[in-house]
Short mmCIF file of C-alpha atoms in Angstrom, two decimals:
data_model
loop_
_atom_site.label_atom_id
_atom_site.label_comp_id
_atom_site.label_asym_id
_atom_site.label_seq_id
_atom_site.Cartn_x
_atom_site.Cartn_y
_atom_site.Cartn_z
CA UNK A 1339 -0.38 -0.47 0.22
CA UNK A 1340 3.07 2.36 0.57
CA UNK A 1341 4.18 2.09 -2.45
CA UNK A 1342 0.66 2.49 -4.15
CA UNK A 1343 0.26 6.56 -2.45
CA UNK A 1344 4.10 7.58 -2.98
CA UNK A 1345 3.21 9.86 -5.20
CA UNK A 1346 0.68 11.26 -3.33
CA UNK A 1347 1.96 14.76 -2.00
CA UNK A 1348 1.34 15.43 2.49
CA UNK A 1349 -2.04 17.58 0.19
CA UNK A 1350 -3.56 14.79 -0.65
CA UNK A 1351 -2.71 11.83 1.62
CA UNK A 1352 -5.31 14.06 3.95
CA UNK A 1353 -7.97 13.70 1.78
CA UNK A 1354 -7.99 10.21 1.13
CA UNK A 1355 -6.91 9.57 5.24
CA UNK A 1356 -10.75 8.13 5.93
CA UNK A 1357 -10.05 6.05 2.92
CA UNK A 1358 -6.65 4.32 3.98
CA UNK A 1359 -7.80 4.46 7.74
CA UNK A 1360 -10.50 2.01 7.02
CA UNK A 1361 -8.34 -0.14 4.63
CA UNK A 1362 -5.11 -0.77 7.39
CA UNK A 1363 -4.82 -2.81 10.51
CA UNK A 1364 -4.60 -1.45 13.77
CA UNK A 1365 -0.86 0.10 14.15
CA UNK A 1366 -0.86 0.46 10.65
CA UNK A 1367 -4.04 3.37 11.00
CA UNK A 1368 -2.71 4.56 14.26
CA UNK A 1369 1.54 4.83 11.78
CA UNK A 1370 -1.20 6.93 9.36
CA UNK A 1371 -2.30 8.79 11.70
CA UNK A 1372 1.83 9.82 13.46
CA UNK A 1373 1.93 10.86 9.11
CA UNK A 1374 -0.63 13.66 9.78
CA UNK A 1375 0.79 14.70 13.01
CA UNK A 1376 -1.24 12.98 15.44
CA UNK A 1377 -1.40 14.99 18.76
CA UNK A 1378 -0.59 14.50 22.75
CA UNK A 1379 -4.27 12.65 23.50
CA UNK A 1380 -4.21 10.02 19.25
CA UNK A 1381 -0.41 9.45 21.08
CA UNK A 1382 -2.26 8.33 24.60
CA UNK A 1383 -4.72 6.74 22.88
CA UNK A 1384 -2.27 4.68 20.95
CA UNK A 1385 -0.74 3.34 23.43
CA UNK A 1386 -4.02 2.93 25.58
CA UNK A 1387 -5.10 0.47 22.50
CA UNK A 1388 -1.93 -0.48 22.66
CA UNK A 1389 -1.71 -0.64 19.18
CA UNK A 1390 1.59 0.63 19.50
CA UNK A 1391 4.82 1.18 22.32
CA UNK A 1392 5.88 4.30 23.63
CA UNK A 1393 9.63 2.93 21.94
CA UNK A 1394 8.01 2.68 18.52
CA UNK A 1395 7.46 6.65 18.20
CA UNK A 1396 10.31 7.76 19.73
CA UNK A 1397 11.38 5.46 16.83
CA UNK A 1398 8.99 7.32 14.42
CA UNK A 1399 10.52 11.00 15.21
CA UNK A 1400 14.20 9.95 14.88
CA UNK A 1401 13.89 8.29 11.64
CA UNK A 1402 11.89 12.02 11.15
CA UNK A 1403 15.00 13.34 12.03
CA UNK A 1404 17.43 11.47 10.70
CA UNK A 1405 15.58 11.40 6.81
CA UNK A 1406 14.25 15.51 6.77
CA UNK A 1407 16.92 17.55 9.30
CA UNK A 1408 20.31 17.23 8.13
CA UNK A 1409 19.49 15.52 4.83
CA UNK A 1410 16.56 16.11 3.00
CA UNK A 1411 15.30 19.73 2.97
CA UNK A 1412 18.38 19.89 5.14
CA UNK A 1413 16.48 21.84 7.42
CA UNK A 1414 19.44 22.33 10.20
CA UNK A 1415 16.98 21.86 13.23
CA UNK A 1416 18.62 19.93 15.70
CA UNK A 1417 21.42 19.90 17.58
CA UNK A 1418 21.70 17.21 19.81
CA UNK A 1419 20.02 13.66 20.12
CA UNK A 1420 19.36 12.83 23.91
CA UNK A 1421 21.84 9.38 23.57
CA UNK A 1422 19.44 7.28 25.41
CA UNK A 1423 16.55 7.88 25.04
CA UNK A 1424 14.41 4.55 23.59
CA UNK A 1425 15.95 3.84 26.59
CA UNK A 1426 14.17 5.72 27.87
CA UNK A 1427 11.20 5.89 26.23
CA UNK A 1428 12.04 0.93 26.96
CA UNK A 1429 11.27 2.20 30.70
CA UNK A 1430 8.13 3.65 29.88
CA UNK A 1431 7.08 1.17 28.15
CA UNK A 1432 7.56 -0.71 31.75
CA UNK A 1433 5.58 1.36 33.56
CA UNK A 1434 2.50 1.99 31.16
CA UNK A 1435 2.30 -2.06 31.18
CA UNK A 1436 2.61 -1.92 35.26
CA UNK A 1437 0.30 0.87 35.58
CA UNK A 1438 -0.47 3.03 32.74
CA UNK A 1439 -0.17 5.87 31.46
CA UNK A 1440 2.59 8.32 34.10
CA UNK A 1441 1.31 11.49 33.26
CA UNK A 1442 -0.85 13.83 31.55
CA UNK A 1443 2.39 13.98 29.39
CA UNK A 1444 3.73 10.22 28.63
CA UNK A 1445 5.70 9.42 26.49
CA UNK A 1446 4.96 12.53 24.85
CA UNK A 1447 8.82 14.13 22.29
CA UNK A 1448 9.85 17.42 22.92
CA UNK A 1449 12.28 18.85 21.18
CA UNK A 1450 14.05 21.50 24.01
CA UNK A 1451 15.30 25.51 22.33
CA UNK A 1452 18.94 24.76 24.03
CA UNK A 1453 18.44 27.69 25.91
CA UNK A 1454 16.97 25.45 28.88
CA UNK A 1455 18.68 23.10 30.90
CA UNK A 1456 19.04 19.56 30.76
CA UNK A 1457 21.27 17.88 33.14
CA UNK A 1458 24.07 14.80 31.51
CA UNK A 1459 23.55 17.44 27.23
CA UNK A 1460 25.43 20.38 27.30
CA UNK A 1461 23.55 23.58 26.58
CA UNK A 1462 24.52 26.17 25.05
CA UNK A 1463 22.24 29.28 23.32
CA UNK A 1464 23.62 28.73 20.53
CA UNK A 1465 27.19 28.83 20.99
CA UNK A 1466 30.88 27.70 20.18
CA UNK A 1467 32.05 29.10 23.49
CA UNK A 1468 29.57 27.21 25.88
CA UNK A 1469 29.32 23.89 23.75
CA UNK A 1470 31.46 22.25 26.32
CA UNK A 1471 28.91 24.08 29.13
CA UNK A 1472 26.93 21.27 31.36
CA UNK A 1473 24.62 22.48 33.65
CA UNK A 1474 24.50 21.03 36.68
CA UNK A 1475 20.35 20.02 36.97
CA UNK A 1476 17.56 20.29 34.55
CA UNK A 1477 15.24 23.58 34.33
CA UNK A 1478 12.46 23.68 36.43
CA UNK A 1479 10.02 22.98 33.16
CA UNK A 1480 11.77 20.09 31.36
CA UNK A 1481 12.36 18.87 35.52
CA UNK A 1482 8.22 19.47 35.44
CA UNK A 1483 7.54 17.94 31.54
CA UNK A 1484 9.89 15.13 33.10
CA UNK A 1485 7.96 14.37 35.69
CA UNK A 1486 4.24 14.53 33.61
CA UNK A 1487 6.02 11.76 31.27
CA UNK A 1488 7.30 13.22 29.06
CA UNK A 1489 10.90 12.82 26.80
CA UNK A 1490 13.79 15.06 25.89
CA UNK A 1491 14.07 13.88 22.52
CA UNK A 1492 16.25 16.27 21.16
CA UNK A 1493 17.60 20.47 21.17
CA UNK A 1494 16.85 22.29 19.73
CA UNK A 1495 18.38 25.12 17.34
CA UNK A 1496 18.42 28.91 18.50
CA UNK A 1497 19.63 32.20 17.15
CA UNK A 1498 23.10 32.89 19.20
CA UNK A 1499 22.07 33.97 23.06
CA UNK A 1500 18.99 34.62 21.85
CA UNK A 1501 20.49 38.14 19.85
CA UNK A 1502 18.07 37.27 16.66
CA UNK A 1503 14.22 37.48 16.17
CA UNK A 1504 14.48 37.35 12.74
CA UNK A 1505 16.63 33.65 12.04
CA UNK A 1506 18.46 31.29 12.87
CA UNK A 1507 21.56 30.19 13.19
CA UNK A 1508 25.05 30.43 15.48
CA UNK A 1509 27.99 30.16 16.11
CA UNK A 1510 27.88 26.24 17.70
CA UNK A 1511 25.74 24.48 13.95
CA UNK A 1512 26.58 25.97 10.61
CA UNK A 1513 23.96 27.83 8.57
CA UNK A 1514 20.58 28.77 9.46
CA UNK A 1515 17.69 26.96 9.98
CA UNK A 1516 15.01 26.19 7.36
CA UNK A 1517 11.35 26.85 7.01
CA UNK A 1518 9.60 23.29 6.34
CA UNK A 1519 7.58 25.85 3.94
CA UNK A 1520 9.32 27.03 1.75
CA UNK A 1521 13.02 25.89 2.47
CA UNK A 1522 14.69 29.25 0.72
CA UNK A 1523 12.85 31.20 3.61
CA UNK A 1524 13.63 32.17 8.18
CA UNK A 1525 10.98 30.58 10.28
CA UNK A 1526 11.98 33.64 13.02
CA UNK A 1527 13.69 33.42 15.85
CA UNK A 1528 15.12 32.50 17.98
CA UNK A 1529 13.15 29.73 18.74
CA UNK A 1530 13.61 28.17 15.23
CA UNK A 1531 14.73 25.41 15.50
CA UNK A 1532 12.22 23.77 17.75
CA UNK A 1533 9.43 26.61 15.79
CA UNK A 1534 11.11 24.05 12.41
CA UNK A 1535 10.90 21.13 14.73
CA UNK A 1536 7.62 20.62 15.91
CA UNK A 1537 6.01 22.03 12.48
CA UNK A 1538 8.52 19.24 10.78
CA UNK A 1539 7.14 16.48 13.05
CA UNK A 1540 10.30 15.57 15.07
CA UNK A 1541 8.74 15.48 17.70
CA UNK A 1542 5.26 15.95 19.11
CA UNK A 1543 5.89 19.58 21.74
CA UNK A 1544 7.65 21.85 22.08
CA UNK A 1545 9.28 23.97 24.46
CA UNK A 1546 10.45 27.48 23.62
CA UNK A 1547 11.99 30.67 25.19
CA UNK A 1548 10.44 34.37 24.27
CA UNK A 1549 12.36 37.84 25.57
CA UNK A 1550 10.41 39.87 22.61
CA UNK A 1551 9.38 36.99 19.93
CA UNK A 1552 10.78 34.51 19.79
CA UNK A 1553 7.88 31.79 21.09
CA UNK A 1554 5.57 33.51 19.06
CA UNK A 1555 6.72 35.08 15.86
CA UNK A 1556 8.06 31.32 15.27
CA UNK A 1557 4.95 30.16 16.17
CA UNK A 1558 3.53 31.66 13.63
CA UNK A 1559 5.93 31.37 10.58
CA UNK A 1560 5.59 27.48 10.89
CA UNK A 1561 2.71 26.91 10.91
CA UNK A 1562 1.93 26.72 15.08
CA UNK A 1563 0.76 27.37 18.52
CA UNK A 1564 2.64 29.63 20.81
CA UNK A 1565 1.48 30.72 24.52
CA UNK A 1566 3.63 33.02 26.05
CA UNK A 1567 2.52 32.96 30.41
CA UNK A 1568 1.92 36.19 32.05
CA UNK A 1569 4.83 37.10 33.40
CA UNK A 1570 5.38 35.55 36.94
CA UNK A 1571 3.34 32.64 35.89
CA UNK A 1572 6.10 30.25 34.61
CA UNK A 1573 9.24 29.73 35.73
CA UNK A 1574 12.87 31.40 34.46
CA UNK A 1575 14.85 28.58 36.61
CA UNK A 1576 17.79 26.75 34.27
CA UNK A 1577 17.45 29.21 30.88
CA UNK A 1578 20.39 30.78 29.51
CA UNK A 1579 19.37 34.86 30.34
CA UNK A 1580 18.48 37.23 27.18
CA UNK A 1581 17.22 39.40 29.54
CA UNK A 1582 16.03 38.58 32.37
CA UNK A 1583 13.32 40.92 33.09
CA UNK A 1584 11.27 39.90 29.82
CA UNK A 1585 13.04 36.36 29.54
CA UNK A 1586 9.70 32.98 29.36
CA UNK A 1587 9.41 29.97 28.26
CA UNK A 1588 6.70 28.01 27.38
CA UNK A 1589 5.35 25.61 24.45
CA UNK A 1590 5.32 25.69 20.65
CA UNK A 1591 2.33 23.23 19.15
CA UNK A 1592 0.87 22.13 16.47
CA UNK A 1593 -2.77 22.55 17.67
CA UNK A 1594 -3.86 24.49 21.13
CA UNK A 1595 -4.62 21.92 22.80
CA UNK A 1596 -1.29 20.54 22.87
CA UNK A 1597 0.00 23.20 23.87
CA UNK A 1598 -2.49 23.94 26.64
CA UNK A 1599 -1.35 20.33 27.75
CA UNK A 1600 1.99 21.62 27.94
CA UNK A 1601 1.45 24.83 29.79
CA UNK A 1602 -0.84 23.04 32.33
CA UNK A 1603 2.32 21.35 33.08
CA UNK A 1604 4.38 24.30 33.36
CA UNK A 1605 2.65 27.06 35.21
CA UNK A 1606 3.31 27.39 38.08
CA UNK A 1607 5.24 28.47 41.41
CA UNK A 1608 8.69 28.03 41.43
CA UNK A 1609 10.82 28.23 44.60
CA UNK A 1610 14.11 29.11 42.55
CA UNK A 1611 12.50 31.84 40.43
CA UNK A 1612 11.38 34.50 43.10
CA UNK A 1613 8.62 36.89 39.95
CA UNK A 1614 6.60 33.12 40.12
CA UNK A 1615 5.48 33.74 43.88
CA UNK A 1616 2.60 36.79 42.21
CA UNK A 1617 1.08 32.85 40.51
CA UNK A 1618 0.36 32.34 43.61
CA UNK A 1619 -3.04 31.39 43.88
CA UNK A 1620 -3.70 32.52 40.03
CA UNK A 1621 -4.03 29.53 37.75
CA UNK A 1622 -7.18 27.19 38.11
CA UNK A 1623 -7.14 23.75 38.20
CA UNK A 1624 -6.68 23.00 35.40
CA UNK A 1625 -6.05 25.29 32.12
CA UNK A 1626 -7.74 22.29 29.99
CA UNK A 1627 -10.66 23.05 30.89
CA UNK A 1628 -10.66 26.23 28.73
CA UNK A 1629 -10.51 24.46 25.60
CA UNK A 1630 -13.82 25.65 24.53
CA UNK A 1631 -14.94 24.38 21.68
CA UNK A 1632 -17.62 27.82 21.58
CA UNK A 1633 -14.79 29.10 23.24
CA UNK A 1634 -15.90 32.70 20.20
CA UNK A 1635 -19.12 32.89 21.74
CA UNK A 1636 -19.92 36.21 22.94
CA UNK A 1637 -16.44 37.10 23.42
CA UNK A 1638 -15.74 40.50 22.87
CA UNK A 1639 -12.75 41.17 21.04
CA UNK A 1640 -10.77 45.04 19.62
CA UNK A 1641 -8.42 45.37 16.73
CA UNK A 1642 -5.35 47.17 17.31
CA UNK A 1643 -4.78 48.80 13.99
CA UNK A 1644 -2.20 51.13 15.02
CA UNK A 1645 -0.03 47.32 14.78
CA UNK A 1646 -0.76 46.73 10.73
CA UNK A 1647 -2.28 49.92 9.45
CA UNK A 1648 2.15 51.02 8.31
CA UNK A 1649 2.42 50.88 4.52
CA UNK A 1650 4.72 48.21 4.42
CA UNK A 1651 2.25 45.69 6.05
CA UNK A 1652 1.45 43.66 3.33
CA UNK A 1653 -1.65 43.46 1.35
CA UNK A 1654 -1.81 39.07 1.56
CA UNK A 1655 -0.77 38.95 5.96
CA UNK A 1656 -4.01 41.88 5.83
CA UNK A 1657 -6.96 39.92 4.07
CA UNK A 1658 -5.79 36.72 6.75
CA UNK A 1659 -6.16 38.74 9.07
CA UNK A 1660 -9.98 40.44 8.70
CA UNK A 1661 -10.48 36.94 6.93
CA UNK A 1662 -10.15 35.74 10.78
CA UNK A 1663 -11.34 38.81 12.48
CA UNK A 1664 -14.97 38.13 10.15
CA UNK A 1665 -13.49 33.73 10.77
CA UNK A 1666 -14.87 35.34 14.64
CA UNK A 1667 -17.58 37.43 14.26
CA UNK A 1668 -19.03 34.65 12.63
CA UNK A 1669 -18.81 32.07 15.35
CA UNK A 1670 -20.22 34.52 17.94
CA UNK A 1671 -17.03 36.82 18.70
CA UNK A 1672 -18.05 40.78 19.38
CA UNK A 1673 -15.46 42.03 16.42
CA UNK A 1674 -14.84 45.25 18.58
CA UNK A 1675 -12.86 49.21 15.53
CA UNK A 1676 -11.34 52.08 17.06
CA UNK A 1677 -9.36 50.33 19.69
CA UNK A 1678 -6.44 53.63 20.20
CA UNK A 1679 -3.30 53.13 22.51
CA UNK A 1680 -2.25 55.75 22.61
CA UNK A 1681 0.79 54.78 24.03
CA UNK A 1682 2.42 53.28 21.57
CA UNK A 1683 2.97 55.80 19.58
CA UNK A 1684 3.61 58.30 22.49
CA UNK A 1685 6.57 54.98 23.72
CA UNK A 1686 9.42 54.75 21.64
CA UNK A 1687 9.76 50.81 21.85
CA UNK A 1688 13.80 51.38 22.54
CA UNK A 1689 12.48 52.95 25.27
CA UNK A 1690 10.78 50.09 27.12
CA UNK A 1691 13.70 48.26 27.42
CA UNK A 1692 17.34 47.71 28.19
CA UNK A 1693 20.77 45.92 27.40
CA UNK A 1694 21.05 44.17 31.02
CA UNK A 1695 22.33 40.95 29.47
CA UNK A 1696 25.62 40.96 31.35
CA UNK A 1697 24.20 40.81 34.72
CA UNK A 1698 21.72 38.47 33.90
CA UNK A 1699 23.98 36.00 31.99
CA UNK A 1700 26.72 36.50 34.52
CA UNK A 1701 23.80 35.18 37.04
CA UNK A 1702 23.34 32.12 35.17
CA UNK A 1703 26.51 31.14 35.04
CA UNK A 1704 27.56 31.94 38.19
CA UNK A 1705 24.85 29.51 39.45
CA UNK A 1706 26.62 26.46 36.79
CA UNK A 1707 29.15 25.98 39.48
CA UNK A 1708 33.46 25.79 39.28
CA UNK A 1709 34.00 24.45 36.31
CA UNK A 1710 31.91 26.06 33.49
CA UNK A 1711 33.81 27.18 30.54
CA UNK A 1712 32.29 30.51 30.54
CA UNK A 1713 32.53 32.64 34.09
CA UNK A 1714 31.47 35.87 33.00
CA UNK A 1715 30.52 37.59 29.28
CA UNK A 1716 34.20 38.51 29.28
CA UNK A 1717 35.06 35.22 28.78
CA UNK A 1718 33.15 34.11 26.46
CA UNK A 1719 33.85 37.89 24.84
CA UNK A 1720 37.16 36.81 24.92
CA UNK A 1721 36.74 33.54 23.53
CA UNK A 1722 36.56 34.84 20.10
CA UNK A 1723 33.84 31.79 19.41
CA UNK A 1724 30.51 33.18 18.58
CA UNK A 1725 28.80 34.07 15.25
CA UNK A 1726 30.70 37.34 14.17
CA UNK A 1727 26.13 39.43 14.15
CA UNK A 1728 26.13 39.70 17.43
CA UNK A 1729 29.64 41.09 18.31
CA UNK A 1730 28.98 43.93 18.37
CA UNK A 1731 25.23 43.10 20.79
CA UNK A 1732 28.49 41.69 23.01
CA UNK A 1733 30.46 44.35 22.73
CA UNK A 1734 27.86 46.72 23.85
CA UNK A 1735 26.09 45.23 26.64
CA UNK A 1736 30.83 44.01 27.43
CA UNK A 1737 30.50 48.11 28.66
CA UNK A 1738 27.15 48.34 30.42
CA UNK A 1739 28.36 48.89 34.60
CA UNK A 1740 25.36 49.41 36.19
CA UNK A 1741 23.03 46.07 37.80
CA UNK A 1742 19.47 46.71 35.88
CA UNK A 1743 18.49 48.29 39.50
CA UNK A 1744 21.18 50.85 39.34
CA UNK A 1745 20.82 51.60 35.52
CA UNK A 1746 18.10 54.58 34.55
CA UNK A 1747 17.77 53.85 31.41
CA UNK A 1748 16.96 50.81 32.85
CA UNK A 1749 15.26 52.11 35.54
CA UNK A 1750 13.16 55.02 32.98
CA UNK A 1751 12.38 51.66 30.88
CA UNK A 1752 10.18 50.08 33.55
CA UNK A 1753 8.38 53.28 34.00
CA UNK A 1754 6.91 53.33 30.25
CA UNK A 1755 6.62 49.96 30.92
CA UNK A 1756 4.32 51.19 33.95
CA UNK A 1757 2.59 53.55 31.52
CA UNK A 1758 2.12 50.94 28.33
CA UNK A 1759 0.51 48.64 30.78
CA UNK A 1760 -1.84 50.85 32.01
CA UNK A 1761 -2.96 52.52 29.00
CA UNK A 1762 -3.28 49.34 27.11
CA UNK A 1763 -6.31 48.38 30.14
CA UNK A 1764 -7.29 51.69 29.75
CA UNK A 1765 -8.20 50.42 25.97
CA UNK A 1766 -9.48 47.33 26.98
CA UNK A 1767 -11.26 48.81 30.39
CA UNK A 1768 -13.17 50.74 27.99
CA UNK A 1769 -14.64 49.19 25.16
CA UNK A 1770 -14.81 45.72 28.06
CA UNK A 1771 -12.75 43.81 24.97
CA UNK A 1772 -11.81 40.43 26.23
CA UNK A 1773 -8.63 40.44 24.33
CA UNK A 1774 -6.88 42.43 21.28
CA UNK A 1775 -6.16 41.02 18.00
CA UNK A 1776 -3.72 41.44 15.36
CA UNK A 1777 -1.42 39.57 12.57
CA UNK A 1778 1.43 38.68 15.10
CA UNK A 1779 3.68 39.71 11.66
CA UNK A 1780 2.90 42.06 9.71
CA UNK A 1781 5.22 40.96 6.75
CA UNK A 1782 5.42 36.29 5.17
CA UNK A 1783 8.72 35.20 6.16
CA UNK A 1784 11.38 36.90 5.43
CA UNK A 1785 14.16 34.67 2.67
CA UNK A 1786 17.00 33.62 3.90
CA UNK A 1787 20.20 36.05 4.56
CA UNK A 1788 17.93 39.85 3.95
CA UNK A 1789 17.61 41.52 6.88
CA UNK A 1790 16.55 44.28 4.86
CA UNK A 1791 12.83 43.99 3.38
CA UNK A 1792 9.65 44.46 6.16
CA UNK A 1793 9.45 42.54 8.84
CA UNK A 1794 6.34 43.42 9.81
CA UNK A 1795 7.48 42.01 13.36
CA UNK A 1796 4.25 42.57 15.90
CA UNK A 1797 5.28 40.61 19.26
CA UNK A 1798 7.48 42.41 20.29
CA UNK A 1799 5.38 45.67 20.72
CA UNK A 1800 2.74 44.69 23.38
CA UNK A 1801 3.69 41.92 25.33
CA UNK A 1802 6.61 41.28 26.76
CA UNK A 1803 7.09 45.02 28.34
CA UNK A 1804 3.70 45.20 29.50
CA UNK A 1805 4.11 41.60 30.96
CA UNK A 1806 0.60 40.70 29.53
CA UNK A 1807 0.29 37.50 28.71
CA UNK A 1808 -0.49 36.56 24.52
CA UNK A 1809 -0.74 33.57 22.18
CA UNK A 1810 -0.36 33.08 18.40
CA UNK A 1811 -2.50 30.77 16.04
CA UNK A 1812 -2.28 30.13 13.05
CA UNK A 1813 -4.41 32.25 10.63
CA UNK A 1814 -3.79 31.11 7.27
CA UNK A 1815 -1.19 31.04 4.35
CA UNK A 1816 0.34 33.93 2.39
CA UNK A 1817 1.30 32.80 -1.35
CA UNK A 1818 -0.41 30.25 -0.48
CA UNK A 1819 2.26 28.65 1.57
CA UNK A 1820 3.66 30.78 3.52
CA UNK A 1821 2.19 30.51 7.09
CA UNK A 1822 1.05 33.57 8.90
CA UNK A 1823 0.17 33.74 12.08
CA UNK A 1824 -3.38 35.52 15.22
CA UNK A 1825 -2.04 37.03 17.93
CA UNK A 1826 -4.50 37.44 20.60
CA UNK A 1827 -3.20 38.81 24.21
CA UNK A 1828 -5.44 39.64 27.72
CA UNK A 1829 -4.73 40.64 31.09
CA UNK A 1830 -2.70 40.21 33.08
CA UNK A 1831 -3.50 35.79 34.04
CA UNK A 1832 -6.43 35.62 31.80
CA UNK A 1833 -4.87 32.56 29.82
CA UNK A 1834 -7.90 30.76 30.17
CA UNK A 1835 -9.73 33.37 28.04
CA UNK A 1836 -7.22 34.08 26.06
CA UNK A 1837 -7.23 29.95 25.52
CA UNK A 1838 -10.82 30.01 25.58
CA UNK A 1839 -10.71 31.99 22.48
CA UNK A 1840 -7.78 30.60 20.63
CA UNK A 1841 -9.26 26.74 20.36
CA UNK A 1842 -12.66 28.27 19.32
CA UNK A 1843 -10.67 30.15 16.61
CA UNK A 1844 -8.87 27.05 16.08
CA UNK A 1845 -11.42 24.08 15.69
CA UNK A 1846 -14.03 26.50 13.77
CA UNK A 1847 -11.38 27.02 11.47
CA UNK A 1848 -8.30 24.46 11.20
CA UNK A 1849 -5.80 26.31 9.19
CA UNK A 1850 -2.98 24.32 10.38
CA UNK A 1851 -1.54 22.10 7.28
CA UNK A 1852 1.93 19.76 7.71
CA UNK A 1853 5.13 20.96 5.01
CA UNK A 1854 5.20 19.57 1.62
CA UNK A 1855 9.13 19.32 1.71
CA UNK A 1856 8.53 16.49 5.26
CA UNK A 1857 6.03 14.91 3.81
CA UNK A 1858 5.36 11.06 5.38
CA UNK A 1859 8.14 8.22 5.35
CA UNK A 1860 7.25 4.97 2.99
#
């Protein structure tokens, strides 16, 4: 049967999938389903019915990495595959045989961005300078997903030290990470490796980080869902920092339900990260309860046209946004026009942040202990083991003398962020809004090497400086093949509301489709 249908592309296979499933055995049925991007629920159903073992599932993903990451389309998304992952899968199979699924993420193979500490593996932040840097323990979020039964399958490429929102290139792994929907285009940055790996089904879900863009931007460029939480709801412990006052870790996934399944595990307080003390009593028992197919009904969604009225915005992206608004209205949402946030124009983006990298990275390196190969940013700069594109960033960071709590530019930025947050809340309160909506990017993914044409990045405009939660969900394709994302932002701690709206929209539209460059393996 594989030979008979070998000539069909991924889109055609989707159309005939019900017929193929009917013709197949149970195990064969799951294989075909998996090649069309099985969800966590699909995986667990197959394991429960004993149509699939954890080892078999992991081997399927390893086979796809082998076929497509450095060969074929050569996506260049993976830095390292966890060496003992099949043995870990065998252990989960044994535990399942004794007592069933071990947790809500049982045998969910995860791709982890290489700025998360994973015990037993180097954490490089995409930099040759840290290729031998071995953390003493797992990052908090890695520990939580492992406790829930997930398998860390591989660590993914990233823009070095998370410095670029526009492309995924560093000094550790030669070459750019490629967008699987258009191999000559970028997946954005800095979590582009995780996004590409999840989009191409190298893993079921992934963990990325977002300082200005880097969960939501790559998710938008690769047809994924990405969640950036309220600042304080998720721990930053064990994540290599860029700017700690903006850094957040979170999920990238092919569906809202899968992203929320991961988010439900990682959200909450952590004694090792004091910022999460504010989350005490804030999270519901389960974010999964917000997965409501009627989540759009009655939701009041404000359109922030200030963010995409730019004449450089791509007409096809704007048209997709207009269609998304119409679809949400069709399914019960109230779309509110005329939303205006004066602070967007009054406060320049350059005045909303400051360079605190030296002090934050030095504190991270200190927690690695006396055997750490790099003890400070000075050591990194002296090593010269970094990509030329970030040299100026590193030198500028090295020149900053004062820590953030004494730095006038940081103190001014903190005041401006507070003003922007107050402006956003006033606009939402005045119009009685549940969420704000705008394109995650105003323009399609750029060509690799192009840093001059308009980028249209909106992800850094509101969420990181205010600390408010935002997520992106697929809203279709420009030029027929280039993914675009719909971004929604809410009040602090309003993740349940955002999840309801995003899930309702996803279920009503179902824009996600797999990339043609990584079809099902024979």
